[in-house]
Short mmCIF file of C-alpha atoms and ligand atoms in Angstrom, two decimals:
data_model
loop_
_atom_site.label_atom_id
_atom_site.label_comp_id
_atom_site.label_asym_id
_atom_site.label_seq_id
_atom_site.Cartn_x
_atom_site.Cartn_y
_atom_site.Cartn_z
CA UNK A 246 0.00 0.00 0.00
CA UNK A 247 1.13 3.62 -0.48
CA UNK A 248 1.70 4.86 3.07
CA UNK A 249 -0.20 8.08 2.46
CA UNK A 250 -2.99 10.25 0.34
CA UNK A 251 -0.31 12.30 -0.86
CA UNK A 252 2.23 9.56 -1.82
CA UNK A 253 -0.67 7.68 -3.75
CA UNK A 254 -1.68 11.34 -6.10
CA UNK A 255 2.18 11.68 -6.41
CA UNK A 256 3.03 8.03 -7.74
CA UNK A 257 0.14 8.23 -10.11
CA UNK A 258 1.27 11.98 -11.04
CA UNK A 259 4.93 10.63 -11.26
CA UNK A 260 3.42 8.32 -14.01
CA UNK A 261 1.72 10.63 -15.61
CA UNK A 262 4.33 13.54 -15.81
CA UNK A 263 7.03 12.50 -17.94
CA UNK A 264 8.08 12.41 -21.33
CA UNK A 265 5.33 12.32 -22.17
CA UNK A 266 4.69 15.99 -21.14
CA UNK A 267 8.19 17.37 -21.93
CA UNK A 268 9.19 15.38 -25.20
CA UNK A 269 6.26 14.03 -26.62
CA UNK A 270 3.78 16.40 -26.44
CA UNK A 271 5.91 19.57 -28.20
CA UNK A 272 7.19 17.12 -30.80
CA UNK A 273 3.16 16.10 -31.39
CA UNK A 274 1.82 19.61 -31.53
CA UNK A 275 4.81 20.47 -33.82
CA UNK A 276 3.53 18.04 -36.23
CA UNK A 277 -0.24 18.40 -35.82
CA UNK A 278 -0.07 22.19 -36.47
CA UNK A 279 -0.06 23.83 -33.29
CA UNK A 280 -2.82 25.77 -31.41
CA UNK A 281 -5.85 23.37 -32.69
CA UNK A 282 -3.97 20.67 -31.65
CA UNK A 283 -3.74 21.78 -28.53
CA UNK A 284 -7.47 22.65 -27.77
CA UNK A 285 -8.97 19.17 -29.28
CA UNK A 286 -5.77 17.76 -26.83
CA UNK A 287 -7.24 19.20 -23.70
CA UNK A 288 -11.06 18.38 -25.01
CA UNK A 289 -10.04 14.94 -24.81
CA UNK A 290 -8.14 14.83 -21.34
CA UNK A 291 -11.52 16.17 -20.08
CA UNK A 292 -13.82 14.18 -22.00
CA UNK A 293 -11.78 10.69 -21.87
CA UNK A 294 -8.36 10.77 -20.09
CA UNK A 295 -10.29 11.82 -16.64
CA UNK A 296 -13.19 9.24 -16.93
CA UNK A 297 -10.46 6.60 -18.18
CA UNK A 298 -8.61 7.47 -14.98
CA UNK A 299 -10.88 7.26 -12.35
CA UNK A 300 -12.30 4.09 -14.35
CA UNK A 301 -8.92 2.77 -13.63
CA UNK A 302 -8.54 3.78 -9.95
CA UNK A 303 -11.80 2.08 -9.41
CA UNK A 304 -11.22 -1.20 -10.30
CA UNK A 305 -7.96 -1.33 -9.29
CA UNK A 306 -8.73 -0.45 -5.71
CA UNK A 307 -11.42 -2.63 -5.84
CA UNK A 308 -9.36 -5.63 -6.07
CA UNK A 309 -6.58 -4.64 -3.99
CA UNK A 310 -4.68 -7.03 -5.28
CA UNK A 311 -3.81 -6.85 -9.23
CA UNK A 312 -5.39 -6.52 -12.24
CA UNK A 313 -6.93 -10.07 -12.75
CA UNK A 314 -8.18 -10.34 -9.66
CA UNK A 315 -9.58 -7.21 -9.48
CA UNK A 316 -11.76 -6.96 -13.05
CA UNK A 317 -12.77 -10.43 -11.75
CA UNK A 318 -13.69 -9.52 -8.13
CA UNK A 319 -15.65 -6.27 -9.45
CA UNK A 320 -17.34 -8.68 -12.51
CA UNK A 321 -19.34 -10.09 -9.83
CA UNK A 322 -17.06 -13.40 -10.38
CA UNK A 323 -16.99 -13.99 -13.97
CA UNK A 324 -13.77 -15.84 -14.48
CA UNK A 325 -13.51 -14.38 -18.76
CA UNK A 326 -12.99 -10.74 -17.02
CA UNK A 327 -9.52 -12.51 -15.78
CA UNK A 328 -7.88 -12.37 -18.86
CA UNK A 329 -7.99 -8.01 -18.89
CA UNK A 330 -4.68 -9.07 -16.78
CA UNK A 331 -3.13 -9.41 -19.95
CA UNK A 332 -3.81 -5.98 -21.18
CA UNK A 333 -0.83 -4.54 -19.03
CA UNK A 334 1.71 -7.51 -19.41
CA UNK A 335 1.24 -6.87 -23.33
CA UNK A 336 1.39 -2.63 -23.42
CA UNK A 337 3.71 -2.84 -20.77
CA UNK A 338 6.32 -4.41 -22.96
CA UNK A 339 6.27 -2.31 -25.68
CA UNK A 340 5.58 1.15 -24.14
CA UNK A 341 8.88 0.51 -21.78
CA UNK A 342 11.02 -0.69 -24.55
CA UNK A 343 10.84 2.02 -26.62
CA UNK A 344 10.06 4.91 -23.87
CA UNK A 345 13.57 3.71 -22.52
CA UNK A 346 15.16 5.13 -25.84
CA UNK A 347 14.07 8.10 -25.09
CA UNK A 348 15.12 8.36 -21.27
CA UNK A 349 18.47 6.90 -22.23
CA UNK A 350 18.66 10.13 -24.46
CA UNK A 351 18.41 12.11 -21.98
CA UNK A 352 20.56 10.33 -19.33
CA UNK A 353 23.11 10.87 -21.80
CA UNK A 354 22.30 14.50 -21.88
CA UNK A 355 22.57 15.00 -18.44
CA UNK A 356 25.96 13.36 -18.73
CA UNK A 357 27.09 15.86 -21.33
CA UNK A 358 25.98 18.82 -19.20
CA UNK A 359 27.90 17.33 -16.04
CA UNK A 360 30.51 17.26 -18.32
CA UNK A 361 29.87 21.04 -19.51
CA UNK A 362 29.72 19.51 -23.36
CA UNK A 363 26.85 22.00 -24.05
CA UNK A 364 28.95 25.67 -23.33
CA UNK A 365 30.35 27.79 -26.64
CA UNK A 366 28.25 25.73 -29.16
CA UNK A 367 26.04 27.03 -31.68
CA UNK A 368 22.01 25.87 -32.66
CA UNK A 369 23.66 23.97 -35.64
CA UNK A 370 26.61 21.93 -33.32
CA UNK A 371 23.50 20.74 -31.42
CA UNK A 372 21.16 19.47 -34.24
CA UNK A 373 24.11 17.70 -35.38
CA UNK A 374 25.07 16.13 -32.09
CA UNK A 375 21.94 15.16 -31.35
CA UNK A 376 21.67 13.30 -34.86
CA UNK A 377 25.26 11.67 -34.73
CA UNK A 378 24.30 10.36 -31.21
CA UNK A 379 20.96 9.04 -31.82
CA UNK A 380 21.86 7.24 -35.67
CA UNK A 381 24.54 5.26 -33.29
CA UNK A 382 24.42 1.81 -33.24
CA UNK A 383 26.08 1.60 -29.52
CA UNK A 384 25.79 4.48 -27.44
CA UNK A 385 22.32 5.14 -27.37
CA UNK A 386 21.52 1.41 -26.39
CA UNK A 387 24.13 2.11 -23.78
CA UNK A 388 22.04 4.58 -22.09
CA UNK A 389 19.40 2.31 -22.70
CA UNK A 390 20.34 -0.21 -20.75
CA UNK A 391 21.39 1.72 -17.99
CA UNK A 392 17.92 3.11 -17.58
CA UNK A 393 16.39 0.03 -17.54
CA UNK A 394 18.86 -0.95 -14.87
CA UNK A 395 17.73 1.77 -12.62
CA UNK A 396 13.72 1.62 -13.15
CA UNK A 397 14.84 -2.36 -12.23
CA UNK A 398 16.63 -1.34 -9.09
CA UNK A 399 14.19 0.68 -8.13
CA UNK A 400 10.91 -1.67 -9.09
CA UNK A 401 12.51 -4.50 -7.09
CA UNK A 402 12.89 -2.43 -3.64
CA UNK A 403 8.83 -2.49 -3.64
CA UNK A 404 6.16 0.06 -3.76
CA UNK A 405 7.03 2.34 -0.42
CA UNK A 406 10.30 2.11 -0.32
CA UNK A 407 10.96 3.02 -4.07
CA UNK A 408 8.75 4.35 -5.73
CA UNK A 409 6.52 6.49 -3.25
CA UNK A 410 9.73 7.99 -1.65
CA UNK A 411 11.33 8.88 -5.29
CA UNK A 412 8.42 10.66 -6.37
CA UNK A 413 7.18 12.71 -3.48
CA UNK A 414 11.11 14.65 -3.77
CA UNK A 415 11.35 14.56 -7.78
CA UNK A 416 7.94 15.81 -8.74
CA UNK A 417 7.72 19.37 -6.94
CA UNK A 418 11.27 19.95 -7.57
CA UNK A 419 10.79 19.45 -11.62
CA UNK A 420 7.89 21.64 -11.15
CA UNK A 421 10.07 24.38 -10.53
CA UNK A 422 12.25 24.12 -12.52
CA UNK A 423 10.09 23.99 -15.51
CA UNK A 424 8.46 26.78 -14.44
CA UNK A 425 12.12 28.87 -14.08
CA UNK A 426 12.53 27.74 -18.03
CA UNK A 427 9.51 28.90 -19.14
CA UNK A 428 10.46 32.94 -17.93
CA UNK A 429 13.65 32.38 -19.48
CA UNK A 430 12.26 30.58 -22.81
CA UNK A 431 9.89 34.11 -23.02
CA UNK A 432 12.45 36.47 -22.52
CA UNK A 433 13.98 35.71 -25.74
CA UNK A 434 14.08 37.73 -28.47
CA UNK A 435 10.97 36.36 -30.94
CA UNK A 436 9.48 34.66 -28.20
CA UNK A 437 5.93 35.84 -29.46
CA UNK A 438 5.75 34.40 -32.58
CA UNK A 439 6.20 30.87 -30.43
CA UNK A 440 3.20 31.99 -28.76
CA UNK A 441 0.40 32.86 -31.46
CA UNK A 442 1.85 28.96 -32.81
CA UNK A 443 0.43 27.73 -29.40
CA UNK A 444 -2.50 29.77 -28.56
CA UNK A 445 -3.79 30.68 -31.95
CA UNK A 446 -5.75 27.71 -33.65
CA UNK A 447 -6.27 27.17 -37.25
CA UNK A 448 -8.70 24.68 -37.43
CA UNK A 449 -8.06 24.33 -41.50
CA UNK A 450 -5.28 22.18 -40.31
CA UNK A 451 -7.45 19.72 -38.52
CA UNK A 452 -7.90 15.82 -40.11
CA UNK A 453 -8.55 12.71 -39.03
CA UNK A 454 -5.25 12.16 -38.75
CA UNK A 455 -4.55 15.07 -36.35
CA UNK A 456 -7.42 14.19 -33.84
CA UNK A 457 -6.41 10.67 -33.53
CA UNK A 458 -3.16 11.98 -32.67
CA UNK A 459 -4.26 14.49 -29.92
CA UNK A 460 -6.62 11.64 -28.84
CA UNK A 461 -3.58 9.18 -28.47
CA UNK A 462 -1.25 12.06 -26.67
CA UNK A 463 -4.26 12.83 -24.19
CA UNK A 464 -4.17 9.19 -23.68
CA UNK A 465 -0.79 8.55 -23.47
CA UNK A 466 0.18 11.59 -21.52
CA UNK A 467 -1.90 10.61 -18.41
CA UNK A 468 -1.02 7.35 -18.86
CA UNK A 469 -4.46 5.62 -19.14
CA UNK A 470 -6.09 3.04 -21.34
CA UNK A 471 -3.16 -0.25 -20.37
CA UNK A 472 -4.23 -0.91 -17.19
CA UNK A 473 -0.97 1.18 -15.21
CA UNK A 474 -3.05 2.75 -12.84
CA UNK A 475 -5.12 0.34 -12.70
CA UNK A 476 -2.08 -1.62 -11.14
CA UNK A 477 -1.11 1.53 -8.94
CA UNK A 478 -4.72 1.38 -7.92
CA UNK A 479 -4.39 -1.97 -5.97
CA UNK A 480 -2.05 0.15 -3.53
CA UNK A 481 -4.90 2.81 -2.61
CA UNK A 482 -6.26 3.08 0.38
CA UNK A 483 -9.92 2.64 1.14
CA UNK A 484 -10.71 6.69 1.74
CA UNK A 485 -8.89 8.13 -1.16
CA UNK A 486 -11.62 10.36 -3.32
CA UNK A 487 -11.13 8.43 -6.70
CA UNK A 488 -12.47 11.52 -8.99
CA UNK A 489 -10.73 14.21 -7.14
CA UNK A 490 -7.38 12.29 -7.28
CA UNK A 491 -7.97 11.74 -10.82
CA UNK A 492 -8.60 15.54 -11.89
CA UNK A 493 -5.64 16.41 -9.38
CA UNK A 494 -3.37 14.44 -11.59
CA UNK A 495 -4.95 15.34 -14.74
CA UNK A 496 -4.32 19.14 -13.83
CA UNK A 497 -0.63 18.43 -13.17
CA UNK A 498 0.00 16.53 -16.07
CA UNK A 499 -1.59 19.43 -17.96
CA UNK A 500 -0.01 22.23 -16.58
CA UNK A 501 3.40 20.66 -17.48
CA UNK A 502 2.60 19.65 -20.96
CA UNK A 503 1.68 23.09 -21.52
CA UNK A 504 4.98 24.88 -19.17
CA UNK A 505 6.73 22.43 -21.88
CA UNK A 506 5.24 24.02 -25.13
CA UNK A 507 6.14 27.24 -23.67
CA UNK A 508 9.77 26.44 -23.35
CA UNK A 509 10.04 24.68 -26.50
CA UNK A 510 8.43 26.98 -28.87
CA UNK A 511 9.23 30.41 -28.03
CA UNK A 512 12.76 29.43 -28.44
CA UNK A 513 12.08 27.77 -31.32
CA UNK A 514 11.14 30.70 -33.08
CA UNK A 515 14.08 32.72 -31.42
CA UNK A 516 16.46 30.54 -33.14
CA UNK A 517 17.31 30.87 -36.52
CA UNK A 518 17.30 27.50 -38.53
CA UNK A 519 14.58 25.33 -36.36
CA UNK A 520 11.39 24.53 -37.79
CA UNK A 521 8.49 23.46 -34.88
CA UNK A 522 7.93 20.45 -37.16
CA UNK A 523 11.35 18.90 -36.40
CA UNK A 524 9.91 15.81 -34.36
CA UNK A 525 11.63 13.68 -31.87
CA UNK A 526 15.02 15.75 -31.88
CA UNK A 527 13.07 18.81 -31.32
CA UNK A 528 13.45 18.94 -27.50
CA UNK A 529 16.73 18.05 -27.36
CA UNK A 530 18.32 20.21 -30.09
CA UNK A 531 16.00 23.42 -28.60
CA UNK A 532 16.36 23.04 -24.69
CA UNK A 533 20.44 23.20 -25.05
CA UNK A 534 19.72 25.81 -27.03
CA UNK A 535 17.85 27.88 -24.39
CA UNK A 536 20.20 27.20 -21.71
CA UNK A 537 23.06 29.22 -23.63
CA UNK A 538 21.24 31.61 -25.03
CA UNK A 539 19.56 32.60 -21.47
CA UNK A 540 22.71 32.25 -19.22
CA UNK A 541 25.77 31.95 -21.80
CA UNK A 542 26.84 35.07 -20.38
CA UNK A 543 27.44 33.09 -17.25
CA UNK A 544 28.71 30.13 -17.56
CA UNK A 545 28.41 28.38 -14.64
CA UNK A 546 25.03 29.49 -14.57
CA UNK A 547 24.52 27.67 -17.48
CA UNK A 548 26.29 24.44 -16.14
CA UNK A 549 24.25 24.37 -13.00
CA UNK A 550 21.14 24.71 -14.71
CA UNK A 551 21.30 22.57 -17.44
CA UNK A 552 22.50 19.61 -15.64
CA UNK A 553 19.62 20.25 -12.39
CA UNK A 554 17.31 20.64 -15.55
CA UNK A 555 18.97 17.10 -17.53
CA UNK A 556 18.84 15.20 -14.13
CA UNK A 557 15.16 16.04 -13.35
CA UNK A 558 13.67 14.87 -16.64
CA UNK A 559 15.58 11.77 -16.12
CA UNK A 560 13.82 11.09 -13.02
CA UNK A 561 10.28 12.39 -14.91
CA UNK A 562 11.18 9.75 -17.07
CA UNK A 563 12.38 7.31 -13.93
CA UNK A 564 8.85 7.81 -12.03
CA UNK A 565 6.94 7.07 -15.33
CA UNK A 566 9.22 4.12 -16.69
CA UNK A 567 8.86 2.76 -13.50
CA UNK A 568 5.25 2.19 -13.77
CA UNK A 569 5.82 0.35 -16.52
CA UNK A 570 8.01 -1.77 -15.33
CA UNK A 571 5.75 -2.16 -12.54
CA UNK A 572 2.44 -3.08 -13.96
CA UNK A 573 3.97 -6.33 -16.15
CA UNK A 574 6.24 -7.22 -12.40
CA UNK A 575 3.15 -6.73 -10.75
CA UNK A 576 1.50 -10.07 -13.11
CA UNK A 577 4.33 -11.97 -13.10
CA UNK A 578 4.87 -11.82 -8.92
CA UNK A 579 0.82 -12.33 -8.63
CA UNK A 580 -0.12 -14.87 -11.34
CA UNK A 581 3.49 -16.76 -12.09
CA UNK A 582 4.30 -16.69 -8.46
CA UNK A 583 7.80 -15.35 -9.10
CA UNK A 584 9.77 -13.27 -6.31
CA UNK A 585 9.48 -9.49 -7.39
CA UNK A 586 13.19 -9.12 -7.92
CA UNK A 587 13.20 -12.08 -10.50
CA UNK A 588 9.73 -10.72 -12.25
CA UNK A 589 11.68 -6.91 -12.53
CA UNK A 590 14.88 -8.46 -14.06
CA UNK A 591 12.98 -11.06 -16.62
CA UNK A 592 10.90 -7.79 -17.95
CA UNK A 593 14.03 -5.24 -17.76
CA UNK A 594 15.93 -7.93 -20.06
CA UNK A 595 13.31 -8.67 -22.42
CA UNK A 596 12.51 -5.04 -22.82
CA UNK A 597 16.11 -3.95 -23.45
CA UNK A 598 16.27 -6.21 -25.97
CA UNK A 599 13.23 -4.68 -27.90
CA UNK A 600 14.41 -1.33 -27.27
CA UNK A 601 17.32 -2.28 -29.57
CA UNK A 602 15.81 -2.30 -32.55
CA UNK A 603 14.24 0.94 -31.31
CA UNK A 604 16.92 2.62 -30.95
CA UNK A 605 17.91 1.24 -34.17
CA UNK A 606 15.25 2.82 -35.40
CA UNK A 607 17.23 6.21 -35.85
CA UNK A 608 20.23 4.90 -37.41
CA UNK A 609 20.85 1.79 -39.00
CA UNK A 610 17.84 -0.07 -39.39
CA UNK A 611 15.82 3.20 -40.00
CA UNK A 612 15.13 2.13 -43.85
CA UNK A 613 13.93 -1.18 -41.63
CA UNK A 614 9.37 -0.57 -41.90
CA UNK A 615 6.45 -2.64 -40.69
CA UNK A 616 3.36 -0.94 -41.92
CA UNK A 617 5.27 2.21 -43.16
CA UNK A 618 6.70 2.62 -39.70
CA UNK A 619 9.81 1.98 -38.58
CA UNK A 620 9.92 -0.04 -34.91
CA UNK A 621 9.86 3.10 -32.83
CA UNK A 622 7.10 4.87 -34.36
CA UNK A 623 5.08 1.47 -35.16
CA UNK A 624 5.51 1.22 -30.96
CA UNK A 625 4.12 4.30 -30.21
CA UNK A 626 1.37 3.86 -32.70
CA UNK A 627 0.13 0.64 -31.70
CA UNK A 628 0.43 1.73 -28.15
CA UNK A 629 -1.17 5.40 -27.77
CA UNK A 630 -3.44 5.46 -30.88
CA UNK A 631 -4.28 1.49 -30.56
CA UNK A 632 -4.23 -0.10 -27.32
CA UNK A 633 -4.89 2.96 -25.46
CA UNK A 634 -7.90 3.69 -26.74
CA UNK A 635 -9.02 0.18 -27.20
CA UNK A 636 -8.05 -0.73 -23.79
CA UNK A 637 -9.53 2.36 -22.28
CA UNK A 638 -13.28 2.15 -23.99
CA UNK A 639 -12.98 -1.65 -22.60
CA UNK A 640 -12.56 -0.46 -19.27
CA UNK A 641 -15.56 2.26 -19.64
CA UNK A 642 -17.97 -0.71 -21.09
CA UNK A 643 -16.67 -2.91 -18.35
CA UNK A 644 -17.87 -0.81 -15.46
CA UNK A 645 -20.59 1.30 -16.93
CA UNK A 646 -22.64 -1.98 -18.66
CA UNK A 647 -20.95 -5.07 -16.61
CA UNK A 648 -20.45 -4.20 -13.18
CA UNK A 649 -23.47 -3.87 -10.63
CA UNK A 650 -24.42 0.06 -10.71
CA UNK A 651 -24.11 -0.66 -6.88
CA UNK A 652 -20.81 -1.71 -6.58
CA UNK A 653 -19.69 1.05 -8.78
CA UNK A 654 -21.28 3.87 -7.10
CA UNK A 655 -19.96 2.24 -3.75
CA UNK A 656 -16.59 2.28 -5.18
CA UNK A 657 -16.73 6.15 -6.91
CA UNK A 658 -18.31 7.55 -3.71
CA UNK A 659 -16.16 5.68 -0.95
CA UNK A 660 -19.20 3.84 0.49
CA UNK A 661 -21.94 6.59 0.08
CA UNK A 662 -18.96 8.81 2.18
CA UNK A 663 -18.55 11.26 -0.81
CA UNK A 664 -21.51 12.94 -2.09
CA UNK A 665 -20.75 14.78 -4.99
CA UNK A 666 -22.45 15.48 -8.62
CA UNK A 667 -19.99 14.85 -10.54
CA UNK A 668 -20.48 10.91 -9.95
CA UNK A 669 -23.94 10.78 -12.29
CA UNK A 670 -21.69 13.01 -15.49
CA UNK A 671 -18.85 10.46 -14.90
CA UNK A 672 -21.50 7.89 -15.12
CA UNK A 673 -22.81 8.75 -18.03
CA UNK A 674 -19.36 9.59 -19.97
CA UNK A 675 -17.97 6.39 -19.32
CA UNK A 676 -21.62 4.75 -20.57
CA UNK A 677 -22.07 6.88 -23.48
CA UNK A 678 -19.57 9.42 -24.92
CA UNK A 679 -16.60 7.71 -24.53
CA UNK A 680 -17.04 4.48 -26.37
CA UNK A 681 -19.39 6.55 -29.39
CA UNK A 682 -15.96 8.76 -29.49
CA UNK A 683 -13.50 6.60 -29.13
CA UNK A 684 -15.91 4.40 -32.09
CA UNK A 685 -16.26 7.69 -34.33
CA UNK A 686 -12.60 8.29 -34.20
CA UNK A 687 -11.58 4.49 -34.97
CA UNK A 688 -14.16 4.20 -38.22
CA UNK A 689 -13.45 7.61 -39.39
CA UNK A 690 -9.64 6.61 -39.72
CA UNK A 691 -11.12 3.34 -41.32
CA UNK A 692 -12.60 4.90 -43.25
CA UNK A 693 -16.41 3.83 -42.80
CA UNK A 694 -17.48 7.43 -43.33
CA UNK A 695 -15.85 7.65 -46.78
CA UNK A 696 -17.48 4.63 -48.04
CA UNK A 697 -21.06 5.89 -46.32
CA UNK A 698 -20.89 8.67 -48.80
N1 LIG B 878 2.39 9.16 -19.09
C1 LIG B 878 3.78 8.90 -19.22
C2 LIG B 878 4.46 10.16 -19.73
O1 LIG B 878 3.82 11.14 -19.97
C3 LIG B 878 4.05 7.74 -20.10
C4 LIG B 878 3.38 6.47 -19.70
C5 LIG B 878 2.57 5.81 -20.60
C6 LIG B 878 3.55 5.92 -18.44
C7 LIG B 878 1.95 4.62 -20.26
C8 LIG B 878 2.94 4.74 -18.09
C9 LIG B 878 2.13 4.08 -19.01
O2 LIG B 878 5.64 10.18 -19.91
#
C-alpha cells in the first residue's frame, strides 16, 4: 500500500508527468499544427483521459490485489474478465522498450551537461550532435540499458520504499524548474511568434489524422487506457476520493505539458534554422539551445542549470518508466508466483532487448518498416493510438454496462462517504460518450465514413 494520500496522487502523477509531457507532447503539436492541436488535446483529457482514470482507480482499488483479480472480483465473479490481466503484461512491454530510448537520451544528456559539453556551441553543433548520437548503433543502447537498470533497481525495492519515496522529492522539484525555463524561454528575443503557434488555432489544419493523434497524446500523456493505474490502484487506500485524485493528476500533467510548449516553442522561433515540425530531436536540439542563449553570459550558470534541468527529466522519465516496469512485475509476482526481484529483471531484459531495434530505429535499421513505420514509431502507434484507446473504452464498457451500478457507485463515492455530482456526469461519460468517441474516431480513420458517402 502507499503509506499516504499524498504519496498515492504523487506516484500516479509521477506516471503521468514525464516524457510524455516534456518530449512528446511539443514534438506532437509540432507536427499536428499547433494551437488546434492543442485545444482538441485538452477536449479529450476532459472528455476521456479523466473518466479513463478514475475508471482505472476504481477497479484497481477494488481488487486490492492486481489486475486479474480485481476486473474479476468487481465482474461479480466472472472468471472471462480474468484475462484483462493481460492488457498490461502486453502494453507494458512495448511502451517501456521504446520509452527507454528516449530516457536513455536524456541520461546521456545530463551526462554531457555534467561534463559542460553543451557551453560555446552554436544551434547547428547541437542538431548535429543530437543526430550523430541518436543514428549510433552503440551508445544510445548504452544509455538504454542503464535506464532500464535503474527503473529495475528501483521496481525490485517495492512500492514504499521506491517508488513512493522517489516521487514525493522529484515531482515538486521538476515543477520548478520547468516553471524557471519557461520565464527564461519568453524572454527571448521572438518569443511571441512561439506563442500565437500555441495559442492561436487554425482549425483548416485539422484531419482525421490530427485528432487521432491528440486523442492518443491525451491518452498517453496521463497514462491511461493499459491498465498502469489500474495496477497503482491496488495500492490505494480505502478513503482516497477516486475523482478528485484523478482531476488532481490530470491538472498536473496538464499544466506541465503546456509549461513544456512554452519552453520549447518560443525558443524555437528565437532561433534561426529550427522549424516546430522537427519531431523527436526537437526537444533536445531546442532546450540546449535555451540554456546558452539565457545564461551563456554566465557560464556556470549555465552548467548548473542545465545539468539540475537534464537530471530532473531523467527522473520524470524514472517515475513514469517505472510504472511500466511495474504493472507487467506486478502479473508476473501475482499470477506466475515469481519473487518481485526475478519478475523486474525477466521484464528489464526482455525489454532492453526490444528497445534495440528501437533505438535502431534512428540509425541503421531506420530504412527497416512494418506498416510504413519503422519499430519506434510502429511502438508508439500501436500503443497510444491502438491499445490505449481500445483498452480504455474496454474499461468504460466494463464498469458502466458489466459491473453492478451498486458496486460502482460504492466504489466512486467511498461507500456513500462522498456525495458529490460529478459521480452521475462520470456515469454517463464512461456509458455513453466515450465508447461513441472513441468508435467515431476508430471508423473515421477506417474509413467507414468515406465509403457511407
Ligand atoms: N504518461 C507517461 C508520460 O507522460 C508515459 C506512460 C505511458 C507511463 C503509459 C505509463 C504508461 O511520460
Amino acid at each position: 500500500m502507499f503509506a499516504s494520500k499524498v504519496g498515492a496522487v504523487l506516484a500516479a502523477a509521477g506516471s503521468a508527468v514525464g516524457l510524455g509531457n516534456v518530449w512528446r507532447f511539443p514534438t506532437e503539436t509540432g507536427t499536428n499544427g499547433g494551437a488546434a492541436f492543442i485545444l482538441i488535446y485538452v477536449l479529450f483529457m476532459l472528455l476521456l483521459g479523466v473518466p479513463v482514470m478514475v475508471t482505472e482507480f476504481a477497479i484497481g482499488r477494488h481488487g486490492g490485489e492486481n489486475v486479474s483479480q480485481s476486473f474479476e472480483k468487481m465482474s461479480g465473479g466472472k472468471r472471462g474478465w480474468r484475462w484483462m490481466g493481460m492488457l498490461p503484461v502486453v502494453s507494458g512491454f512495448l511502451v517501456l522498450s521504446y520509452y527507454a530510448v528516449v530516457a536513455g537520451w536524456t541520461l546521456y544528456y545530463a551526462y554531457v551537461a555534467l561534463l559542460g559539453g553543451f557551453e560555446g556551441k552554436v544551434p547547428a553543433e547541437f542538431a548535429h550532435d543530437f543526430v550523430t548520437f541518436s543514428a549510433d548503433s552503440f551508445r544510445p543502447v548504452l544509455w538504454m540499458f542503464l535506464i532500464i537498470a535503474m527503473t529495475c533497481g528501483i521496481v525490485a525495492l517495492g512500492v514504499q520504499k521506491g517508488i513512493e519515496r522517489g516521487a514525493k522529492v522529484m515531482m515538486p522539484l521538476l515543477f520548478i524548474s520547468i516553471l524557471v525555463l519557461v520565464g527564461c524561454s519568453l524572454s527571448l528575443p521572438g518569443a511571441s511568434k512561439g506563442l500565437t503557434f500555441l495559442f492561436q488555432p487554425d482549425f483548416s489544419k485539422v484531419n482525421g489524422s490530427v485528432v487521432l493523434s491528440a486523442m492518443g497524446q491525451a491518452f498517453f500523456s496521463l497514462s491511461v487506457g493499459l491498465g498502469c493505474l489500474c495496477t497503482y490502484a491496488c495500492y490505494f487506500r480505502k478513503d482516497i476520493d477516486l475523482m478528485k485524485n484523478g482531476l488532481s493528476v490530470a491538472s498536473i500533467d496538464t499544466m506541465v505539458a503546456l509549461m513544456s510548449g512554452l519552453i520549447i516553442f518560443p525558443a524555437v522561433y528565437s532561433i534561426s534554422g529550427l522549424q516546430p515540425d522537427a519531431g523527436p530531436s526537437l526537444v533536445f536540439v531546442t532546450l540546449p539551445n535555451v540554456f546558452q542563449h539565457v545564461f551563456g553570459g554566465i557560464p556556470w550558470l549555465a552548467y548548473i542549470f542545465s545539468l539540475v534541468f537534464y537530471l530532473l527529466l531523467v527522473m520524470a522519465a524514472l517515475t513514469s518508466s517505472i510504472s511500466m516496469l511495474e504493472m507487467v512485475t506486478a502479473y508476473f509476482h501475482a499470477n506466475l508466483h515469481m519473487s518481485r526481484p526475478m519478475a523486474a529483471v525477466l521484464v528489464s531484459v526482455v525489454s532492453a532487448i526490444l528497445g534495440i531495434f528501437c533505438s535502431w530505429s534512428f540509425g541503421d535499421w531506420k530504412d527497416v518498416t512494418l506498416f510504413g513505420m519503422d519499430f519506434f514509431d510502429l511502438f508508439d502507434f500501436l500503443v497510444a493510438k491502438l491499445i490505449m484507446p481500445v483498452g480504455g473504452v474496454l474499461m468504460c464498457v466494463f464498469l458502466g454496462w458489466v459491473v453492478d451500478e451498486r458496486v460502482l457507485r460504492a466504489e466512486i463515492t467511498n461507500q456513500g462517504a462522498i456525495k458529490s455530482p460529478l459521480y452521475a456526469v462520470y456515469r454517463f461519460i464512461i456509458r455513453y460518450v466515450a465508447p461513441l468517441c472513441i468508435f467515431f474516431i476508430f471508423a473515421n480513420e477506417l474509413g467507414l465514413f468515406g465509403l457511407l458517402k
